Structure formats: structure tokens, C-alpha cells
Amino acid sequence: MNNGTDSKKNSHFARYRQIAMVLGKYRLEKVLGYVGMQNYRLVSWMFRGNPWRKMTYSEPESIRMALEELGTFFVKMGQILSTRTDLLPTSYTTELSKLQSALKPLPVDIMKKIISEELGRPTDEVFISFEDTIGVASIGQVYSCGQVNACTMTDGTEVVTKVQKPGVPEQIEEDTDILNHAAVSASKHWKGAEQYDLVGIAQEITDTIKKETDYIQEGHNAEYFAQFFKEYPTVHIPTIYWESSTARVLTMERIKGICVRDVEALDKAGFDRKELAKRSVSLWLKMIFEGEAFHADPHPGNLFVEPDGRLGLVDFGMVYMVDDEVRW
């Protein structure tokens, strides 16, 4: 290991120690060996609790809970991996998918303070109302399926405001270094690594997460899709309100509808779920085969069915470019 890598590792000592403590708590010490953190095993064992207590959680459950406790970067990593059935067994992807809706919100006063700092004026001067009950994403707080952080602007327009959690860019930067180092080490210490390009996967994950911290880019992504689907009245892309948006605060039109995973509500409203499924799939096929980019986070929480039958698509942080080589 070169001196530069050693120096970075030493600078992240406190975070490495915290990771070891959490892995020990959920009895995942073998992971430390896989990622070259053997020196932290003692710390891990110190915090593993009663060694004679029977472990009541499966390994997938333990991993999901550990990722939740480690915070933003690791939660987002778990969310990304929950869609990678090509990499993980179903028992793991099913458990990791719970990370989409299991996060706890920060107090609304903290988020209002960020809005005020970003927009240069008190939140109450931007919004007439600001609901206290909000949903949570890994990087920011906005909405959970079926319950939206709905604000009302001073002109009466109903909007949704996405607010980045404090300290997110700094924490992501540190955890990025740790993950990339862990991927290199795992390639050497874990026999199963021969089947995967762990360094490439780690780089893909970190690139994706870093892109999601730039709300300006997310707003431009939304505008691209609004233009792309402008001739399709059955598709609704929210309007971005730039006067109330920054790199850490994104204000957009509120999408009112039923989340596509709320089967009971869809049936009660009289929607044909098979028809909705076909239309939903056609959205992505059109993006990939006719467009220049596609929405790369197609989990159910990002797609709503509005009362008039339109499909409302939200959350444009993960968008990938597509070209003829990718298509064919």
C-alpha cells in the first residue's frame, strides 16, 4: 500500500472505527476481513454485545440495519444494490429494498434553516405553509410514497421542496474514499471477488451518489424529460421553480396521485393495473430507444398515478445518458 493511501486511511480513522463498531454490533466482523480492515476487528468485537446471545436477525437483515445506522452514503449504496439482482441473491435485494422507506426524518426546523440559508430569506417568506410531516430520502428529505412534503408558495402554488440534509457532501466524500479503498482490498482478500469488478462497481456507486447531491443538475434533468414528453399528455413531469431552488434546495410542482405500489388504492380508484404496468414500462422503453437519456431510478416510489390517469414521474437525481451502443 502506498503512502498516499495510508495517509488517507489514517485521516479517516474515526470513521473506520465507527464502521467497525456498527459491523460488530450486527455481528458482521467477517466483512472487515473482506475489505482489508482486519486491524479494526478488536474494536468490532468490543461492541458486538453479549457473544453468547443468539443472533435473531438473518445476515441480509443485519446488513440492512448496519447500512441504515451508517447513514446517508451507505443507505444510498444499499438502495442502489437493492436493484442489482445480477450481483446479489434475492434475499439480500429484498431486504435492501426496505431502505427505500425506512429512514427517519430530521426535525423540520433544521430543514427550514437550510432553506433560509440557501435562498437568503426566511422560509416563511417563500412558503405560506410548510408541512411538519415529511418523507425521507437518503440524501435529502422530500416525500415518502403516498405522503408528500407539500409546501404552498406565497402565490398559492402547491409545490414539493427537496432539501439536502446537513453535512451530506462532506460525509459522502469521506465514505467514497473508504468504499473505494475497501473495494481494492476486497479484490485481494475475498475469493468471491474474482467474479466481479469490485473496483468498477464501487466507482459506479460513488459516481451515482455524487451526482445526486447536485440539485441544480437534477432540475435540469427534469426539464429535459418535460421537453421529451411534451407531446404525451398522459405523462406528467413536474415543473421546476428556479427562483426557489439551489444546489441544496429543489422546489418543484407537486404531483398528486397514487403511488404505483399502493395496489389497494389503485384498485379502489378503479385503475386497470395491467394497463398501468404496460404504460409504465413504455415510459422507459421510449427514453432508452428514442431519447438521449433515461431515468435510472425506476423504483415504485418515483411513479404516481394521478386522478385523471396521467403517470407522474419524479426524482431525477439518477439519470444516465444513452447512445446507439447502449441501445443495441
PDB file of C-alpha atoms in Angstrom, residues 87 93 102 309 316:
ATOM      1  CA  LEU A  87     -24.996  -9.073  -8.169  1.00  0.00           C
ATOM      2  CA  THR A  93     -32.084  -7.352  -2.622  1.00  0.00           C
ATOM      3  CA  ALA A 102     -37.314   3.018   6.467  1.00  0.00           C
ATOM      4  CA  GLY A 309     -54.871   8.722 -15.283  1.00  0.00           C
ATOM      5  CA  PHE A 316     -34.435  12.899 -11.430  1.00  0.00           C
TER       6      PHE A 316
END
